[in-house]
XYZ file of C-alpha atoms in Angstrom:
335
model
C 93.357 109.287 115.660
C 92.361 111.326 117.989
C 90.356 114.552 117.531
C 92.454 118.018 117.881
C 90.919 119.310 121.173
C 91.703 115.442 123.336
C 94.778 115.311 121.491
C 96.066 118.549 123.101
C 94.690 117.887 126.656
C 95.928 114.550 126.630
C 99.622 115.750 125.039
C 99.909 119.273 126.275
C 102.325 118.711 128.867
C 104.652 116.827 126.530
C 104.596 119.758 123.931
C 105.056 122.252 126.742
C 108.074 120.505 128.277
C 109.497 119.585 124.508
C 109.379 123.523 124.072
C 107.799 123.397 120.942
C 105.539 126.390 120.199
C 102.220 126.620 120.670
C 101.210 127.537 116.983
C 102.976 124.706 116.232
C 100.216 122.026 117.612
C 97.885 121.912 115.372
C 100.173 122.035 112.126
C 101.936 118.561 114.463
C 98.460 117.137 114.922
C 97.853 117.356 111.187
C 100.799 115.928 109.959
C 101.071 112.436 112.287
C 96.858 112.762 111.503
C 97.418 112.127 107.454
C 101.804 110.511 108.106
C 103.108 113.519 106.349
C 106.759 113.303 106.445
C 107.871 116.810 104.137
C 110.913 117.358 105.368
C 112.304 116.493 101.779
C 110.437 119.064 100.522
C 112.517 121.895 102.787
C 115.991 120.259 102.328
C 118.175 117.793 100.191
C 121.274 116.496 101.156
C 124.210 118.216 99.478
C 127.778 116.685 98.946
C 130.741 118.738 99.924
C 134.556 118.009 98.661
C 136.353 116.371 101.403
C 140.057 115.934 99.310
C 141.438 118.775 102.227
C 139.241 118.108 105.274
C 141.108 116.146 107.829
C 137.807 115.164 109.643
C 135.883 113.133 107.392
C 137.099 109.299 106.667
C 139.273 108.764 103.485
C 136.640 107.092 101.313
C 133.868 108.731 102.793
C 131.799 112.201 101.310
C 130.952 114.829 103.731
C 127.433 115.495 103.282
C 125.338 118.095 104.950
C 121.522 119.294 104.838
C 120.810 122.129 102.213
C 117.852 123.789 101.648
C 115.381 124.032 98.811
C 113.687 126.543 99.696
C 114.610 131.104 99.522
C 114.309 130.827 103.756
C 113.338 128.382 106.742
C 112.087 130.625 109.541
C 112.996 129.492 113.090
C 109.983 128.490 114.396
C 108.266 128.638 111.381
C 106.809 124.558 110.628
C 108.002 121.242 112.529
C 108.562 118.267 111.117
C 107.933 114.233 111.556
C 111.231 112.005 112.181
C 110.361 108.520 109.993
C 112.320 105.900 111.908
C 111.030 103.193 109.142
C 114.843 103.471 108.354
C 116.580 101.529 110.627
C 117.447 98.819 108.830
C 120.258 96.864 107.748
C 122.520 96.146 104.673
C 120.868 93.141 103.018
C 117.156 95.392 104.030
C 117.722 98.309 102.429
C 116.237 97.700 98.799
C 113.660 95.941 100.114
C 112.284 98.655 102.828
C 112.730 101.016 99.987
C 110.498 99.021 97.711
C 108.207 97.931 100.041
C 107.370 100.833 103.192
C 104.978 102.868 101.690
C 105.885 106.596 101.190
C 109.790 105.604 101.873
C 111.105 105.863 98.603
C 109.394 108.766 97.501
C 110.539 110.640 100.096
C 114.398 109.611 100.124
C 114.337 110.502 96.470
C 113.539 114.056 97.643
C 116.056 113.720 100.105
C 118.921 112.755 97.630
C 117.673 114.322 94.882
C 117.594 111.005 92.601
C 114.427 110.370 90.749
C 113.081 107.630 88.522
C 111.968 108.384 85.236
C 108.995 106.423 83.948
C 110.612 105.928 80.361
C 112.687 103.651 82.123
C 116.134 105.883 82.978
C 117.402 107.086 86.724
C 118.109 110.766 86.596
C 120.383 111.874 89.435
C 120.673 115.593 90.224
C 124.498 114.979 91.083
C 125.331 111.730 89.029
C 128.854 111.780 87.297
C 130.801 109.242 84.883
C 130.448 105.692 85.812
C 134.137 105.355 86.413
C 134.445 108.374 88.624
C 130.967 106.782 90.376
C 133.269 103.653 90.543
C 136.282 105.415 92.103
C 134.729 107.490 94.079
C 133.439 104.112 96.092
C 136.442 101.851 96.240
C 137.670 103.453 99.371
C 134.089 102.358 100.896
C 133.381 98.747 99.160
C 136.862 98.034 100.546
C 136.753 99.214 104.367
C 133.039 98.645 104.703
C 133.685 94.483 103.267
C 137.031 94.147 104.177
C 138.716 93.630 100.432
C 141.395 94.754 98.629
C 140.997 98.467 97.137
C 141.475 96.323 93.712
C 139.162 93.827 94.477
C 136.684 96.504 95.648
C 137.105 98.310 91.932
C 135.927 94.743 90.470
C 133.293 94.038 92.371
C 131.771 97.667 91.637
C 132.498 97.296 87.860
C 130.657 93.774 88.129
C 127.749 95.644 89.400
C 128.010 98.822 87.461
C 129.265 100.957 89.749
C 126.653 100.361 92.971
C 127.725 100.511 96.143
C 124.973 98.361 98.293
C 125.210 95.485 95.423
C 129.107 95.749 95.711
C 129.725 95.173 99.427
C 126.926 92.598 99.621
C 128.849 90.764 96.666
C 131.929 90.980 98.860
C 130.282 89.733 101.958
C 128.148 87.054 100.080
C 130.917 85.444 98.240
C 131.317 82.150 98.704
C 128.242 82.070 100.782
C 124.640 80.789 99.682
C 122.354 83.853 99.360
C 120.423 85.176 102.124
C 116.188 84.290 101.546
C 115.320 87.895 101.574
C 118.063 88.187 98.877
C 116.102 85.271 97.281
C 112.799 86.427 97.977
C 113.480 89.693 95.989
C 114.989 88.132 93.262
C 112.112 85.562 92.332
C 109.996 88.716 92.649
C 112.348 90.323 90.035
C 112.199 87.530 87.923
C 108.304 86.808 88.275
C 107.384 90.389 87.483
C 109.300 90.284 84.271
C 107.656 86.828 83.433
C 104.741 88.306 81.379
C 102.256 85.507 80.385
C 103.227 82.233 82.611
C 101.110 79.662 83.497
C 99.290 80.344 87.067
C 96.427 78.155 88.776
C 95.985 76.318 85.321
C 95.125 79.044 83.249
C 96.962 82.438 81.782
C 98.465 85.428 83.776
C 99.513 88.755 82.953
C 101.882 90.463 85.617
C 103.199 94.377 85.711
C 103.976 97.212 88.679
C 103.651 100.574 89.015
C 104.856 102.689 91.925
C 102.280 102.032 93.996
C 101.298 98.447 93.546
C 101.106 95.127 91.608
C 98.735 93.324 89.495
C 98.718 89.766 88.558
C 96.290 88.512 86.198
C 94.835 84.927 86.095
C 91.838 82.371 85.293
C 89.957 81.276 87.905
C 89.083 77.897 86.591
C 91.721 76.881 84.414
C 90.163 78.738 81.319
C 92.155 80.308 78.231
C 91.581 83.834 79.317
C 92.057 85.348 82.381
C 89.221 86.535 84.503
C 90.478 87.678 87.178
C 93.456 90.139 88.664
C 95.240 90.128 92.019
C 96.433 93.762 93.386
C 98.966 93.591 95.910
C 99.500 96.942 97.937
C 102.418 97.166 100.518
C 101.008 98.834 103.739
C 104.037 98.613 105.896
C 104.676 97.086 109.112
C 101.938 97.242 111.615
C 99.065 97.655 109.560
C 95.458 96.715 109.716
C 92.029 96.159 107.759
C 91.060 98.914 109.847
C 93.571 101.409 107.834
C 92.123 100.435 104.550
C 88.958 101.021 102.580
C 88.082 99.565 99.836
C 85.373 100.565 97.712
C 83.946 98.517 94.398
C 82.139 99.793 90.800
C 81.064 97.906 87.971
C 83.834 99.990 86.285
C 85.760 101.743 89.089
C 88.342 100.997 92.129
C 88.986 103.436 95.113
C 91.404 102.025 97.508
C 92.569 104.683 100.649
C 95.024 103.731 103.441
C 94.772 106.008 106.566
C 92.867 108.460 104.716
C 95.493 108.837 101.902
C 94.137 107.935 98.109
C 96.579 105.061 96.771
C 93.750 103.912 93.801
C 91.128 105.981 92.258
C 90.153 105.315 88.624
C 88.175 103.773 85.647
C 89.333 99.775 85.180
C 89.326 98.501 81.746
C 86.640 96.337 81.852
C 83.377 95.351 84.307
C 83.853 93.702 87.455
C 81.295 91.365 89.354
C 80.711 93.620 91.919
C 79.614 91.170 94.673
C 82.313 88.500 93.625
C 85.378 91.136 94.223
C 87.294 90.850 97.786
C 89.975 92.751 99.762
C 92.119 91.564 102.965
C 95.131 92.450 104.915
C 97.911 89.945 105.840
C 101.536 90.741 107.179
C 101.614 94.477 105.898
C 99.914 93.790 102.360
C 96.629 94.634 100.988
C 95.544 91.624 98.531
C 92.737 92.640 96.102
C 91.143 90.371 94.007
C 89.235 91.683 91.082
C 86.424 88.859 89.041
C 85.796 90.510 85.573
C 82.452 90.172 84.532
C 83.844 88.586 80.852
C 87.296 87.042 80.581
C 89.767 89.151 78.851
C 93.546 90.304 79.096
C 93.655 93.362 80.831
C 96.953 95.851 79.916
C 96.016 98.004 83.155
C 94.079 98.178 85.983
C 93.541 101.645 86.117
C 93.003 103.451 82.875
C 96.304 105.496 82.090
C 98.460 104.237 85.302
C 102.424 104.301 84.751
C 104.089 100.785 84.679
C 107.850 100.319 85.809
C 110.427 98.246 84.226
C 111.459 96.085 87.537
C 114.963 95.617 86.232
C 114.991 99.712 86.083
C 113.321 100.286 89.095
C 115.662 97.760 91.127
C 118.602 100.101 89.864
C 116.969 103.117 90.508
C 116.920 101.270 94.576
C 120.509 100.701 94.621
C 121.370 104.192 93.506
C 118.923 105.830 95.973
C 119.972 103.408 98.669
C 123.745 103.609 97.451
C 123.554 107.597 98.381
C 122.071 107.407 101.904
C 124.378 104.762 102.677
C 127.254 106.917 101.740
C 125.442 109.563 103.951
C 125.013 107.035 106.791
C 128.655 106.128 106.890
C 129.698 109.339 106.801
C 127.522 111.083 109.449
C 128.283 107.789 111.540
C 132.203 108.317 111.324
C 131.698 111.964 112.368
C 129.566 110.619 115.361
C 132.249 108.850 116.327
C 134.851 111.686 115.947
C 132.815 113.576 118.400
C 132.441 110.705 121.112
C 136.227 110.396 121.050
């Protein structure tokens, strides 16, 4: 990145022509320096009753940006527009899950959280069967069903509104391989102790990343553990370091701390590697005596992957409503 002083020369006629303020430079520089995206710290999206509005879609909630915050001064702080959302349908969970920083910062957005102890907590969640109502109008114009068939196909999935229209648009077909993809991760995450290059492995997630534990030679115990760290699109070695203890891993991606903390055990020092590959950072961790591991880092959070793939739909299941929404008023003003 480029220091403050070039970045203005070399950008000041852009920022002059854009309009933006002038104390405003430096607090821009900053934030595409360290990829701060705070808008959802400023505002949440707040849902508005449409059952009298003639100009939102039957079926569709009128949403509009609220702040969380006492006052937003004109002028007062600028902020970074993450386009690692366009996506489509059968992408949605998996950008979520996988584009670092995404989630966190749609859950500020919508206001729905996931709770460690394994529940979703939604600032604005209601019944299930008013969840399921309120979506049948959608399910059935987005996948072209019956308003009946809609209400089964969201009951079948407990009310979520992604899983439901990709149910409708998958039936009778073979699932897509990023729909498989995700599910054999689903599956191999809840696995526990499986057999894996001839010896025992041991495999959990947390927010952040995943660790797979194995034996390098086919022994009983395993004495080493994979880390897999999603990066995003784009990335390089270059964005990563790495750093290695006897007893300690710090891991920083474009200058922002994702791992820094005592490991369970000793490491061979010299024997551990790191390496980037289509977006993910693959660490590989030799203990210095074979043992199960229950962590990596000493007093990390795990996730239930059954819970946290819920948690996606919900999260995705709101901005989608959003989406469709702000897209039929889009069209309302073209016409």
């Amino acid at each position: 990145m480029l220091q403050y002083g070039r970045f203005e020369a070399v950008h000041k006629s852009q920022l002059e022509a854009l309009g933006l303020p002038a104390h405003l430079w430096q607090v821009l520089y900053k934030k595409l320096s360290s990829d701060t995206f705070d808008i959802g710290d400023y505002v949440a999206f707040g849902e508005r009753d449409n059952s009298e509005s003639s100009s939102v879609a039957e079926g569709l909630t009128e949403h509009s940006l609220c702040l969380n915050v006492d006052q937003l001064e004109a002028g007062g702080n600028v902020f970074l527009v993450d386009h690692a959302w366009t996506t489509s349908i059968d992408q949605i969970i998996e950008n979520l899950d996988r584009v670092p920083g995404l989630l966190e910062r749609m859950e500020k957005l919508t206001g729905t959280y996931y709770s460690l102890a394994g529940s979703t907590e939604m600032v604005s969640a209601g019944s299930l069967d008013s969840e399921i109502e309120a979506n049948v109008s959608t399910v059935a114009s987005m996948a072209g069903v019956s308003e009946e068939r809609a209400r089964d196909l969201l009951v079948s999935v407990n009310g979520c509104l992604i899983d439901a229209i990709m149910a409708a648009e998958d039936e009778g077909k073979e699932a897509t391989p990023g729909q498989n993809t995700l599910q054999e991760q689903i599956i191999q995450q809840l696995g526990g102790s499986e057999a894996l290059g001839g010896g025992k492995s041991l495999q959990w997630r947390t927010r952040r990343y995943d660790c797979t534990q194995y034996a390098l030679d086919g022994g009983d115990q395993p004495d080493a553990i994979e880390v897999s760290v999603p990066l995003g699109p784009g990335s390089s070695a270059r964005d990563v370091k790495c750093t290695f203890g006897p007893k300690h891993l710090t891991v920083s991606v474009r200058g922002s701390c994702v791992v820094d903390g005592g490991l369970p055990g000793e490491v061979r020092v010299d024997d551990c590697t790191w390496a980037v590959e289509d977006g993910m950072l693959t660490i590989t961790l030799v203990k210095r005596v074979a043992d199960t591991w229950s962590e990596l880092i000493l007093g990390e959070k795990h996730v239930n992957p059954f819970e946290l793939r819920k948690h996606l739909t919900r999260v995705s299941g709101e901005l989608w409503r959003f989406f469709q929404g702000y897209d039929c008023m889009v069209q309302g003003a073209d016409r």
